[in-house]
Structure formats: C-alpha cells, structure tokens
Amino acid sequence: MGTSVQVTPLSGAYGESPLCYLLAVDGFRFLLDCGWSDLCDPSQLEPLAKVAPTIDAVLLSHPDMMHLGALPYAMKHLGLSAPVYATEPVFRLGLLTMYDHFLSRWQVSDFDLFTLDDVDSAFQNVVRLKYSQNHLLRDKGEGIVIAPHVAGHLLGGTVWKITKDGEDVIYAVDFNHRKETHLNGTVLTSFVRPAVLITDAYNALNNQGYKRKQDQNFVDALLKVLASGGSVLLPVDTAGRVLELLLILDEYWGQRNLKYPIHFLTNVSTSTIDFVKSFLEWMNDSISKEFEQNRDNPFLLKNVSLIINKEELEKLGDAPKVVLASMASLEVGFSHDIFVEMANDTKNLVLFTEKGQFGTLARMLQVDPPPKAVKVTVSKRIPLVGDELKAYEEEQERIKKEESLKASRIKEEELKASHGLNAKASDPMTIDGSSSRKSSNAGSHFGANVDILIDGFVPPSTSVAPMFPFFENTAEWDDFGEVINPDDYMMKQEEMDYSMMHGSGDGLDGKIDEGSARLLLDSTPSKVVSNEMTVQVRCSLAYMDFEGRSDGRSVKSVIAHVAPLKLVLVHGSAEATEHLKMHCAKNSDLHVYAPQVEETIDVTSDLCAYKVQLSEKLMSNIISKKLGEHEIAWLDAEVGKEDEKLILLPPSSPPPPHKSVLVGDLKLADFKQFLENKGWQVEFAGGALRCGEYITVRKIGDSIQKGGAGSQQLVIEGPLCEDYYKIRELLYSQFYLL
Amino acid sequence: MASVSAAPTGGKRPASGGREGDQMVITPLGAGNEVGRSCVHMTFKGRTVLFDCGIHPAYSGMAALPYFDEIDPSEIDVLLVTHFHLDHAASLPYFLEKTTFKGKVYMTHATKAIYKLLLQDYVKVSKVSVDDMLYDEQDIIRSLDKIEVIDFHQTVEVNGIRFWCYTAGHVLGAAMFMVDIAGVRILYTGDYSREEDRHLRAAETPQFTPDICIIESTYGIQQHQPRVVREKRFTEVVHSTVAQGGRVLIPAFALGRAQELLLILDEYWSNHPELHKIPIYYASPLAKRCMAVYQTYINSMNDRIKNQYAQSNPFHFKHIESLNSIDNFHDVGPSVVMASPGGLQSGLSRQLFDKWCTDKKNSCVIPGYVVEGTLAKTIINEPREVTLANGLTAPLHMQVHYISFSAHADFPQTSTFLDELRPPNIILVHGEANEMSRLKQRLISQFDGTNTKVVSPKNCQSVEMYFSSEKMAKTIGRMAEQVPEPGESVSGLLVKKGFTYQIMAPEDLRVYTQLSTANITQRIAVPYSGSFEVIRYRLKQIYESVESSTEESDVPALIVHERVTVRLESESYVTLQWSSDPISDMVSDSVVAVILNISREGPKVVPVEEAEKTKEETERVAQKVVYALMASLFGDVKVGEEGKFIISVDGNVAHLDGQSGNVECENAALRERIKTAFRRIQGAVRPIPLSVS
C-alpha cells in the first residue's frame, strides 16, 4: 500500500482566512504554514490550539503574516514546539515582519499576545534550508525528505515537496509562474504527477493583464497624482511584495530622473533592505547575472529613502511624495496614521496593491463604491506623568520585590538540589551568561559560593533543620600546591570570538533599527491614549493587482500540467474554490478535494507497489528505446526469489506474444510541421489533418479526457494508394512500438 | 600507461568479467602528485564528470593546462568548479570556448562573481608576459553565459547525475561536491579547511558516507599552529615593526586569505588607537573590485560575520585604504602594505620588496602556502642575498616571517575528516609528491585493518574501480495489485528514468509518467465491385478465422483473424478497418492483396487441396527450414536422431531438440543463444497464433 496521507485545514479553507493546514504523512504531522491575519484575533487559532502540541514539524512558505504570523503566539501559548523549516529569506524577512507587526501594535495598544522575545525564541527553532535542498528528517520522520523549491510571489517563497517512498506530496500556495523584476517564476511545473498537490484557489476567478502594461498603468497613476500636487500612499507589507514595488519605482524614477521623493516607512525598513541586499542568490537570474557581471545590486535603491519613524516624514510637510508604509491592511502601523491624515484631501491617492484581508480597513475601502467616511481609532503611546507615573512606579516596585523574592526562593531550591554536587553543574542556571564564562575558567570552584555571599541566606522552606550552606573545597593538593587543570588557563579560541563579537549573542536578533530600538528600550513608563474618529474619505482610492500570484487561467494550466493524482484545494473564497474544483474535475481524471476547516480528508494514494531486483541476465537481453528522458522497453520475465527478495529472471519458456503498444504523444500541429518538412501538402480541415490529396489523420477525443486507458485515439483514413502507406510510415515514426 | 586497480567494494569481480557499465575510472588530468592545475576526470555508467579546471601557476601557455588531450571533452556531462582560485578555475574559459565540451558547468554564486573579475585580471597581467595566450577577455565574458550557479546543499540533477555541494571553508564560495551516480557517491573536496576563521565557516562533514573520497593533500602530514597563536604572532610582528618605524610587506594573493588578514588588521587597529596614524594599504585594484562581492554574499560566511552584519558590514573597513598603484604610494614613515602576487614573482609586491629588503627595520610576512620556485619560497630560508628584479643582487636584511594562514586542511584535520566519513576508497590529489606519499603512508596505517584503500595516482594515471550495483525496479499500478509468487511471469513496460526503473502495465504509463500511449485506427478504402461472397470465400481459403461481423450494420462485414474488419461500403469499394500493430498491418496487407487479385481476375490463389498437407509433411518442411536457418546462423550444424541437431561452435558442442527446443550445452552463453534463435525461428515457421494477449 502507498503512504498514508491526511490533510486537515486548520484555517484558510473555503474562505480567505490565514493559511494553516495539518498534513499527516504516515503519522508524521506537518503543520503547513502558521498564519494569522493582521487583526491578531486568538479565536482564529482555536483549531490550531487543539493540535499544536502534537505537531512534529512546521513548514513555512512565505515571509508574511498570512503564512507565519501566528508562529510566536503558537509557540508561546499553544504548546507548539516542533522544529520549523524555512528558507533563509523567509526566516529573516519573517522575523522582521513580526518585529514590525509587534512594534506597530505596541505603539497603539497594550499588546500582550506576544513580545519581541517570543518572536526571537520562536524563530530560534527555524532550520534554514536552501532551494532544492533535500533535507532528510530523522527519528519519527525517518524516510521522509522535505525540499523547498522556488515559488515566486515573495522573496524566499517556497513550494514544499515532501517525499516518502518515492511518492510526492506538494504544498504550493501563492505561487507565481511569472518572472518578476526581482523574483524567478515558480518551478512547480517541473514536478510531474505527484501523488498529492495541495494548492490554493485564491485567484481562481481573477485574471491579470500583461505585466509590462500593468507596471506602466501603476506608474502613470502615481505620476498623475504627484503632478497635480497630491501625495500617494501605498499600504504595503513589511518585507514581501513591497520589494517588487520598490524596484519598479526606483528603476522608473531613475530612468525618468524624477524628483518626487519616495519613502519606505516601516519600523524595520533599513534592516529589511540591508538583508535583502545580501539575498541576491534567491532572486531572479538576471539580478544575479547583473551582479556577477557588473557588481550592481539593484537594492542599493538610489531614489528611495528608508525611514523608520513618522517624524522624518512630517518634516517634509505637504510636498507631493510617494509613501510606502506598512501594514497593507491599514489596521495599525504607519499606513493607518498616514491614511487618516491624507484621506481628507481630494488631491491624494491611496493605492492598494493587494486585496485587503477580510474584515480590515483596507477591505472596507476596496468595496465599490468606496465608503464616504470610515470610523477609525487613533491611538498614541504617551509617557506617563504626574499621579499616573507615581502609581506606576509603585506598582513596578511591588512587582520587582515579589520577583526578587521568588527568584531567590528558586535559587535556594536549586542550590539545595545541587548541594554536594560539583558547584559547576548548577552554574548555568543561576548565573547570567557573562559570569558563567568567567567561572568556567580558573575560578570555577568558587562560583557558587560567591553567589551565595551576594544573595544572602534564605533558608529553603522545605528543609527541616536550616543551616548555612557549606561547600567543601574539593580542590586537590599535592607537594607542589593545588592541582590545576591546565585547560582552565588555556587561551580559549571561543572566548576570543566572544569578545570580538559585538554584543549580539545567539546570532538571532536581526537588528532592529536604532530608532525602533530606542523606542523599545526606552523604559519610560507610558500609556496608550486612543480616541475614535470618523474620517471623511475624500482622497481617491485605487486598487491594482501587484500581489504576484498566478492568475486563474495560469493556475488552471499549471494544475493541468502538474497533473497530480489527487488535488486538494484550500484558501480561496467559497466561490473560487467551487469554481476551480468543478473546472479540475471536469477536465481531467484527477480526484479533487476541497475540505472545510477542521475536516480531515484522506488522500492516501491507492498506489500499489512492490520492489523487484532486475537480474543481470535479464537486463542484458533487453533493448530499450530512448524517449525524451525516459528509456522504455517491453519486459517479459519470470519471478524468482533470492534472499527474501524478488528477482526477475529471463523467462524459461517463450513468453506469449503481447499486444503491441505504441508509445508517444502526438500533437497534430507538430505532425503537420513534420510532414511539411518532408515535402507534403498538409492542411487542417475540420479538425482533421489532410495530408496530400486523399489521406486524413484525425484525433478522436482529447487525451486529457477521462476514458479507458487514457491513450490517444488516432485515425488514419484514405483510399488504397501509395501515399497512404507513406503517410502511415511517417505517422509510425512518431511513435515507439513495443 | 599503467593503470591502478583499486578497491573492490562489495562484490568485485575480475576485471575481465566486469561489465563496462560497472567500472568507474578516475583520472587526474592535473594535480596528481603536484599542486596546481586541479582537474579530475571521472566516468561511470556512461556518465562523465570533470572536477575543477585549473592552470598551473608555475607554467605558462599551453603547458599550464591540465592534460586535456587524454579525454574527449564532448563526452563530459557536468563540470564542477569548487572555487575561484586560478589553479582550480583558470582553464575554464579555454575549456568552454576552445574545445568540443558541450556539457554543463556549475559553481557557487560567489565563485562565479569572483571568477570573472579574477580571470580578467589574470588575462591582463599575463598579456604582458606571455605570448601564447590561452584565451582573451571576450572568451571569459562568453564563458559566463555557460556557467550555471548552484547554492550550497541545493540538489541538481543532470542526465541522471545528481550532485550537491557542501561548504568547504578555504575561500568565499568554496564548495565540496558530492556526486551521486546510480547510488554510488563520490566526494570531491577541492581545497578545504576544517577550521573556522574570521569570516568563513569550517568545512561541513557530509551526512552521507561517500564510496570514494577525492581529497586534497597540500599540507601532507604537517600540523598548523592554532589560529589564535598565528594571529597573535602576526599582529605582534606587525605591531613591533611599525612601532620601530619599519614597514611591513605582506605579499598575498589578492583574494581569499587577503580578506581574512584585512579583517584581523582592521580589528587590531580598532583596538589599538595608538596605531591609528599608521596607514594600512591593500594594493590591489582586484581586491577592491571584489569587495562588493564580499559585502554581498554574507550568507555564505560564518555566523560571526552574519551577526556583525546585523550591526554593520564588517567588510566596510575603517582603517584600511586601497592603493591603486605604486605611484600613488608615498613611502614616508611606517606603513603596512598588502600586495599581490603572493609569490613575489613580479608586480607590486616585488617592487616593494626590492625597495625595502635591505633595511633591517622592515618586515615581510608571508601569510600562506608558497609555490615551489618562487622568490617567496626562497626567502623563507633567509638567504644572505637575494636577486632583485633588475638582475642585481642585494643583501637581505629585512626580517622574514612565515606565518601560514593558508586555509588548507592539515593532517589532524584530514585525519579526523576521513575518520568521520570512513570512505572505503581515498584518492589523494593536490599535493606535492613527497607530502602526498607521507600522507598516504600515515593514512594507510591509520586505517589499517579496515577495508580502506588509499591511492595517489599521478597525472593521467587512471584508478579503476568496480561497483556492481543491483538494479532494483519498482512495479507499480495495476500490475502490482498482487505480489507475484516465484515462478510466475511478469510482463509489462520497463521504464527507466535516470537510474530508476519502474515496471508498469501499458495502460498505467500515462498515470505514472509523462509518456502516453496511442491507438492508431486505420481505415482504408479498396476499390472492388464484385460480390462480397467472393471475398469471404477467398479469405476463408487463407485465414483460419473469418467471421461475420456481429455488429448490427446495414452493410455486410467480415472480421478476419479477429483483427481486420472488411466492409462492403458501396457498389464500388470495400473498406478495411483495423487497429495498428504489426500483425494486423500484415493481415490487412494480405487482405488488400486478395481483394485486388479478385478484381484483377489474375491467377488464382493456391488451391485448397495443396494447402491441406499432412501433419508430418508440415513438420518435415519445418524441420528443413529450421536446419537451414540454424546452419546459416551457427555454421556447423548436423542433423542427429529424432529431429535433433548437433551444433558445434569453436569446440563447444550443443544438442538441440527440434521438438521441445531443449538445448544441452556446456557453454551457457551458447546455450542461451541457440535457445533464443530457435524460439525466433519457430515463431517464423509456424502460422501466426490466432489469439494474442
């Protein structure tokens, strides 16, 4: 029997909610993406909460909220603890996205669903892979190989291929087959006949125009507004599609020598671009070629200024400008604030480049006709003053006291536990990083004692007869004095490295921009003040599709090309999902599934297989024919057994003749070309190919259509004449007869 | 040419009996018992891989190339370049542009970016000194389009050869390639270092054990000082020299180690403010151009750099300036200059050396491996006098320090690396002959008692190995619904893709592969105006089975031999319809012939009586035909008793039973041949069996 495969959507099925799916392959449970919407509503994650502790591995596909937003929360609160797999850019940019998200939230609310530390620790578990890297899972997942492949859409975007026993399960959401300014198109089409394909129906009903024309329209729309003295706001994501927009704008501005300022405003804009600059090998071929040839890095943006706080923007006053600000949903973040300011002026334009998430302000503004006015909450974090400050300080004091009491209690207990053991063993727990390093050196014997002297003596609550802890000095002495371990006095290489490293410890914290860092480290007590207001939407609103996803038509042709044995559709409005489901079921013989949230479907392939060894003798008698990348032959053999293995031997008696098989795929148009090259008069007439004067070659039925063996049915017709046999000969030459 | 036969793994058979396909031949075309012009040729199962494509720095022109004459470049499927150093990559433009090579070339992103700059520089420099240029700048530009990039760990498959690469340490972008052909794995380390330094990661240990490991042996059995000690010695020499008002010359190759030394110096200067007024120069326009590459491919470096990058780019040096030529260099007071080339052969480093070598306050630090025959090698031994570039001799007063930062593995590294990997076959390349043989002895004693073979072939000396691989096939689809018992027969399509085999029913072909099957229906109209009964009568004379069509149809129809339908469509013609396959085509041809003959009223077909021969007679004729055909095939055939044949070929005698087809013969090969021949002849002599499949 084949590998058992089950899929359960936890979110993002028959709807556009964030993506999160559970995939079980022979009992090994993958979490495919872990998305959250910009609204950060914990109730969305209920299905995930039920299964989170049982997950064995998490695969992330894109660095945006919809694909990885819930990861820190799930790790912190839902008991998700599995290793996470992602590509380097997804890891980096995902981390920055989460930073930006947190900072945006924190500035306007007492956001406590996760903290920056939670983000860091969630991403600490990420195993970073390269495209096409086959990663073998261990232990429980023995035998499973996972490999990320290019998906397009976002930098580092991934189509996951999960292979077990030669059967492929492919998870491909939000892929883009088109090559873009900074990304390659997906390689999804190079996978053929996987056992299962999980893909989205998000764009099944949308069709796009030509990219170049689209780019031109986009720039024209901006220029029109700028020329008339207005400003343009592009609400964007932190580190995803915005990169494409920046490149388009930067290039165009460069070509036309335009002077209107472009600002890229997120909490992490400078570090985003810094990291992106070093991700050239993940971008499209022409970018890496350009760099190899001329060392030109397109992300040395010449016409874009990167800013990380709004004050800089405000300095510019009302001059026409283009602002790209996060977040795309307008819920919170800089884009929200700027929208509120700009909405009132008819000259301004708010241009959406992606469809707003469901239930967000962006979505509200994208309806046709747009609303005249919207209600928004404007919040601000302001420092505490007066009584409030005092109350806060007292509260803090109290908390601190409690904590220190608790800490010392814990420490005592630990001490008790380690009592009598080598003091060194307990060190890492009680002493912070820097002193532990010191103590691991020569003075290691006294580390714990020093600690006690500092902290004073609190009798462990459980001890019957409390006494001052006593540590025996275990140092050995001989005639020359204390026996020392020379290693303790060796200059350690690591230490040198540590001292050389500037601060940053675990290699994790992608830098937060200085400004934001100040904002965070600034421990001045503060509070959030918010007031509701109604904003008159007088500015013009526009939507242009720069989502970088394959459109409906291409999605269909990609699916037809990949031709999975089973297809699972997720993430798309009910309408789009049904449409694509009908389309696929109608046009091919594959099994299509579109599960609801929390509905488990079994897509175990009904594939039967067994392995045999091919004996040398048999193989020496077989002559195979080459057909593209395949070699193919007819095989008649007898089964034998050798060391418990089946082995195929040459048949002992002459095998019965078999029905002959014609192998090949004929396209009439190609055949026409072929005949024309041979000097025949060929034309299409009524769906048939008319060759010479009398002979017609026809195809009945479509090869993709279901039916019997799914082989092509060709008919050659004509009167008895020489041409007939010649054409037949040529037709045969297109096939391999076995 | 001598050939070394090495290392049978698993089932080795005698070389004579081994099938061509199971033989792996590895031939160093360069770097065999020498350092320079790395190039290793490997062929296995009809696939050919070339590792590296370098030149020998000590020679010029054609003499510097690896021995390309020994191989046919057009047969190479994949060329893998490990890193950008000249002795690993510099003959690539020649190989791509001036030979029949048409395979694919792979290198890492960083290697490709630096490769172009480095070779352009190489061409510019050697244009002056060399008459017979191997290639020009245009060749380099053209070669770039043919080079494909591969990222670390990324698996690529070309023509059934799967390969991926691991970090090798050595220089930025340096890779170790693991190649997998039909399950046999070969690891080519290129130059590697297992020690993490300031910017590079240490070489990884692959998670798979290769069957063969082709490994560098540059440092033989030497052992490096710990990095900290080396760095300390280096900074101390530099510091004390400049403190005494002297100048420090560091001759180094522009790329690779130079960046490491710059990192050390830049950091040392940052920590010692008293040195800030003393300038550090790197006098290499090439290194300056390559700096952008170093500033970009941070992700290929180690975590230390990545963390620093989060703060600021460590390759934006604060205390180091670049120097374009010696004309811009005002030699006043103490300074530190890093200049290329590393061997002091010519160029800026030589100019400065000539200028400074007589002053004992000055120092020269040689930071890496120096090739035999260069001035740098000479001065390591601290001779009293040196010959200057202008031919004069001068006393050597300047202090010479040899502090190796060379990122090649030393013996402890090589030894632990191999110990972890445990490859059954080790091939040593890229090492000077003496070092190599010492290393070989040490490794042999280290792996004594295990099944490990160590060889160190010279250039063009082939290492042959046999890997008899079991071919496994996977039977899938409807054929696999039941696992067959021994003795049962299996027939289906055998589909091979790359090196994997699948067996499936023809109907499943479209399901599991991109291939599809087709049915061709043929319909042909034959002019005929007679009675349909005549056709039926004539056909019945020839064919065993001529049935009336069971289909409801308004016209009379016959099915001949269960394949071809003959229909009287109108007064003037009949149609034949059948589904293409060789037998049906033949039947239809004969039917056409019969019909045409009727209308032509030509000579009649054979009378019925004649066709009814006795059974014995048929047998006798068949026997005769078999004899004649056997004789034409095997020559010496005698008719024995009871329809037996005695066939003798080259002293082997075989007895063939003309009835059952049994063959008795000592020689298995002959027996099989006779059996096959007899089966085919029988097929030709007897009537076509009616039912098929």
PDB file of N, CA, C and O in Angstrom, chain B residues 207-241:
ATOM      1  N   GLN B 207      26.570  14.286   5.473  1.00  0.00           N
ATOM      2  CA  GLN B 207      25.859  13.311   6.293  1.00  0.00           C
ATOM      3  C   GLN B 207      25.853  11.915   5.674  1.00  0.00           C
ATOM      4  O   GLN B 207      25.439  10.969   6.309  1.00  0.00           O
ATOM      5  N   PHE B 208      26.303  11.824   4.418  1.00  0.00           N
ATOM      6  CA  PHE B 208      26.399  10.502   3.801  1.00  0.00           C
ATOM      7  C   PHE B 208      27.857  10.115   3.656  1.00  0.00           C
ATOM      8  O   PHE B 208      28.703  10.947   3.391  1.00  0.00           O
ATOM      9  N   THR B 209      28.120   8.848   3.800  1.00  0.00           N
ATOM     10  CA  THR B 209      29.459   8.368   3.536  1.00  0.00           C
ATOM     11  C   THR B 209      29.611   8.153   2.040  1.00  0.00           C
ATOM     12  O   THR B 209      28.825   7.428   1.441  1.00  0.00           O
ATOM     13  N   PRO B 210      30.595   8.796   1.436  1.00  0.00           N
ATOM     14  CA  PRO B 210      30.786   8.555   0.004  1.00  0.00           C
ATOM     15  C   PRO B 210      31.498   7.219  -0.226  1.00  0.00           C
ATOM     16  O   PRO B 210      32.188   6.718   0.674  1.00  0.00           O
ATOM     17  N   ASP B 211      31.338   6.668  -1.408  1.00  0.00           N
ATOM     18  CA  ASP B 211      32.060   5.445  -1.737  1.00  0.00           C
ATOM     19  C   ASP B 211      33.514   5.753  -2.080  1.00  0.00           C
ATOM     20  O   ASP B 211      34.394   4.935  -1.901  1.00  0.00           O
ATOM     21  N   ILE B 212      33.689   6.968  -2.619  1.00  0.00           N
ATOM     22  CA  ILE B 212      35.044   7.390  -2.954  1.00  0.00           C
ATOM     23  C   ILE B 212      35.214   8.820  -2.466  1.00  0.00           C
ATOM     24  O   ILE B 212      34.312   9.630  -2.623  1.00  0.00           O
ATOM     25  N   CYS B 213      36.364   9.098  -1.881  1.00  0.00           N
ATOM     26  CA  CYS B 213      36.632  10.469  -1.482  1.00  0.00           C
ATOM     27  C   CYS B 213      37.905  10.925  -2.171  1.00  0.00           C
ATOM     28  O   CYS B 213      38.968  10.336  -1.989  1.00  0.00           O
ATOM     29  N   ILE B 214      37.766  11.948  -2.999  1.00  0.00           N
ATOM     30  CA  ILE B 214      38.938  12.523  -3.666  1.00  0.00           C
ATOM     31  C   ILE B 214      39.319  13.748  -2.847  1.00  0.00           C
ATOM     32  O   ILE B 214      38.555  14.704  -2.769  1.00  0.00           O
ATOM     33  N   ILE B 215      40.487  13.692  -2.216  1.00  0.00           N
ATOM     34  CA  ILE B 215      40.771  14.675  -1.179  1.00  0.00           C
ATOM     35  C   ILE B 215      42.109  15.354  -1.421  1.00  0.00           C
ATOM     36  O   ILE B 215      43.024  14.758  -1.992  1.00  0.00           O
ATOM     37  N   GLU B 216      42.211  16.618  -1.025  1.00  0.00           N
ATOM     38  CA  GLU B 216      43.468  17.350  -1.211  1.00  0.00           C
ATOM     39  C   GLU B 216      44.487  16.919  -0.166  1.00  0.00           C
ATOM     40  O   GLU B 216      44.130  16.456   0.916  1.00  0.00           O
ATOM     41  N   SER B 217      45.763  17.085  -0.503  1.00  0.00           N
ATOM     42  CA  SER B 217      46.800  16.673   0.445  1.00  0.00           C
ATOM     43  C   SER B 217      47.917  17.703   0.496  1.00  0.00           C
ATOM     44  O   SER B 217      49.070  17.374   0.703  1.00  0.00           O
ATOM     45  N   THR B 218      47.543  18.979   0.315  1.00  0.00           N
ATOM     46  CA  THR B 218      48.529  20.059   0.245  1.00  0.00           C
ATOM     47  C   THR B 218      49.528  20.030   1.401  1.00  0.00           C
ATOM     48  O   THR B 218      50.726  20.123   1.198  1.00  0.00           O
ATOM     49  N   TYR B 219      49.013  19.917   2.611  1.00  0.00           N
ATOM     50  CA  TYR B 219      49.901  20.001   3.768  1.00  0.00           C
ATOM     51  C   TYR B 219      50.363  18.651   4.292  1.00  0.00           C
ATOM     52  O   TYR B 219      50.997  18.585   5.341  1.00  0.00           O
ATOM     53  N   GLY B 220      50.027  17.608   3.558  1.00  0.00           N
ATOM     54  CA  GLY B 220      50.539  16.294   3.923  1.00  0.00           C
ATOM     55  C   GLY B 220      50.330  15.972   5.388  1.00  0.00           C
ATOM     56  O   GLY B 220      49.207  15.972   5.874  1.00  0.00           O
ATOM     57  N   ILE B 221      51.418  15.727   6.097  1.00  0.00           N
ATOM     58  CA  ILE B 221      51.275  15.345   7.496  1.00  0.00           C
ATOM     59  C   ILE B 221      51.684  16.484   8.431  1.00  0.00           C
ATOM     60  O   ILE B 221      51.911  16.287   9.618  1.00  0.00           O
ATOM     61  N   GLN B 222      51.773  17.697   7.871  1.00  0.00           N
ATOM     62  CA  GLN B 222      52.114  18.830   8.740  1.00  0.00           C
ATOM     63  C   GLN B 222      50.945  19.190   9.631  1.00  0.00           C
ATOM     64  O   GLN B 222      49.810  18.830   9.358  1.00  0.00           O
ATOM     65  N   GLN B 223      51.265  19.961  10.665  1.00  0.00           N
ATOM     66  CA  GLN B 223      50.213  20.391  11.561  1.00  0.00           C
ATOM     67  C   GLN B 223      50.281  21.899  11.738  1.00  0.00           C
ATOM     68  O   GLN B 223      51.355  22.462  11.940  1.00  0.00           O
ATOM     69  N   HIS B 224      49.141  22.569  11.635  1.00  0.00           N
ATOM     70  CA  HIS B 224      49.125  24.026  11.779  1.00  0.00           C
ATOM     71  C   HIS B 224      49.191  24.414  13.248  1.00  0.00           C
ATOM     72  O   HIS B 224      48.747  23.679  14.106  1.00  0.00           O
ATOM     73  N   GLN B 225      49.704  25.623  13.459  1.00  0.00           N
ATOM     74  CA  GLN B 225      49.587  26.186  14.805  1.00  0.00           C
ATOM     75  C   GLN B 225      48.138  26.573  15.024  1.00  0.00           C
ATOM     76  O   GLN B 225      47.432  26.863  14.059  1.00  0.00           O
ATOM     77  N   PRO B 226      47.702  26.647  16.274  1.00  0.00           N
ATOM     78  CA  PRO B 226      46.322  27.099  16.494  1.00  0.00           C
ATOM     79  C   PRO B 226      46.155  28.516  15.944  1.00  0.00           C
ATOM     80  O   PRO B 226      47.108  29.299  15.945  1.00  0.00           O
ATOM     81  N   ARG B 227      44.964  28.813  15.517  1.00  0.00           N
ATOM     82  CA  ARG B 227      44.712  30.085  14.857  1.00  0.00           C
ATOM     83  C   ARG B 227      45.045  31.272  15.752  1.00  0.00           C
ATOM     84  O   ARG B 227      45.622  32.258  15.313  1.00  0.00           O
ATOM     85  N   VAL B 228      44.712  31.127  17.026  1.00  0.00           N
ATOM     86  CA  VAL B 228      44.947  32.230  17.944  1.00  0.00           C
ATOM     87  C   VAL B 228      46.430  32.562  18.007  1.00  0.00           C
ATOM     88  O   VAL B 228      46.832  33.725  17.996  1.00  0.00           O
ATOM     89  N   VAL B 229      47.254  31.538  18.054  1.00  0.00           N
ATOM     90  CA  VAL B 229      48.696  31.737  18.142  1.00  0.00           C
ATOM     91  C   VAL B 229      49.193  32.429  16.883  1.00  0.00           C
ATOM     92  O   VAL B 229      49.984  33.378  16.934  1.00  0.00           O
ATOM     93  N   ARG B 230      48.684  31.952  15.741  1.00  0.00           N
ATOM     94  CA  ARG B 230      49.119  32.542  14.485  1.00  0.00           C
ATOM     95  C   ARG B 230      48.727  34.021  14.420  1.00  0.00           C
ATOM     96  O   ARG B 230      49.522  34.873  14.040  1.00  0.00           O
ATOM     97  N   GLU B 231      47.477  34.284  14.817  1.00  0.00           N
ATOM     98  CA  GLU B 231      47.020  35.675  14.761  1.00  0.00           C
ATOM     99  C   GLU B 231      47.845  36.552  15.673  1.00  0.00           C
ATOM    100  O   GLU B 231      48.178  37.678  15.331  1.00  0.00           O
ATOM    101  N   LYS B 232      48.204  35.994  16.831  1.00  0.00           N
ATOM    102  CA  LYS B 232      48.977  36.763  17.787  1.00  0.00           C
ATOM    103  C   LYS B 232      50.366  37.056  17.236  1.00  0.00           C
ATOM    104  O   LYS B 232      50.842  38.184  17.287  1.00  0.00           O
ATOM    105  N   ARG B 233      50.992  36.017  16.679  1.00  0.00           N
ATOM    106  CA  ARG B 233      52.316  36.217  16.094  1.00  0.00           C
ATOM    107  C   ARG B 233      52.251  37.288  15.011  1.00  0.00           C
ATOM    108  O   ARG B 233      53.092  38.175  14.933  1.00  0.00           O
ATOM    109  N   PHE B 234      51.225  37.187  14.200  1.00  0.00           N
ATOM    110  CA  PHE B 234      51.070  38.102  13.080  1.00  0.00           C
ATOM    111  C   PHE B 234      50.929  39.545  13.568  1.00  0.00           C
ATOM    112  O   PHE B 234      51.687  40.431  13.160  1.00  0.00           O
ATOM    113  N   THR B 235      49.991  39.749  14.501  1.00  0.00           N
ATOM    114  CA  THR B 235      49.772  41.123  14.964  1.00  0.00           C
ATOM    115  C   THR B 235      50.991  41.637  15.726  1.00  0.00           C
ATOM    116  O   THR B 235      51.329  42.804  15.640  1.00  0.00           O
ATOM    117  N   GLU B 236      51.688  40.738  16.416  1.00  0.00           N
ATOM    118  CA  GLU B 236      52.872  41.181  17.149  1.00  0.00           C
ATOM    119  C   GLU B 236      53.972  41.634  16.206  1.00  0.00           C
ATOM    120  O   GLU B 236      54.602  42.666  16.412  1.00  0.00           O
ATOM    121  N   VAL B 237      54.187  40.849  15.139  1.00  0.00           N
ATOM    122  CA  VAL B 237      55.207  41.219  14.163  1.00  0.00           C
ATOM    123  C   VAL B 237      54.875  42.572  13.567  1.00  0.00           C
ATOM    124  O   VAL B 237      55.725  43.467  13.484  1.00  0.00           O
ATOM    125  N   VAL B 238      53.600  42.728  13.182  1.00  0.00           N
ATOM    126  CA  VAL B 238      53.194  43.972  12.547  1.00  0.00           C
ATOM    127  C   VAL B 238      53.360  45.136  13.528  1.00  0.00           C
ATOM    128  O   VAL B 238      53.956  46.161  13.199  1.00  0.00           O
ATOM    129  N   HIS B 239      52.881  44.926  14.738  1.00  0.00           N
ATOM    130  CA  HIS B 239      52.928  45.991  15.724  1.00  0.00           C
ATOM    131  C   HIS B 239      54.364  46.406  16.039  1.00  0.00           C
ATOM    132  O   HIS B 239      54.704  47.578  16.023  1.00  0.00           O
ATOM    133  N   SER B 240      55.223  45.420  16.307  1.00  0.00           N
ATOM    134  CA  SER B 240      56.588  45.773  16.717  1.00  0.00           C
ATOM    135  C   SER B 240      57.328  46.427  15.553  1.00  0.00           C
ATOM    136  O   SER B 240      58.109  47.353  15.759  1.00  0.00           O
ATOM    137  N   THR B 241      57.077  45.975  14.339  1.00  0.00           N
ATOM    138  CA  THR B 241      57.767  46.581  13.199  1.00  0.00           C
ATOM    139  C   THR B 241      57.380  48.047  13.039  1.00  0.00           C
ATOM    140  O   THR B 241      58.244  48.906  12.905  1.00  0.00           O
TER     141      THR B 241
END
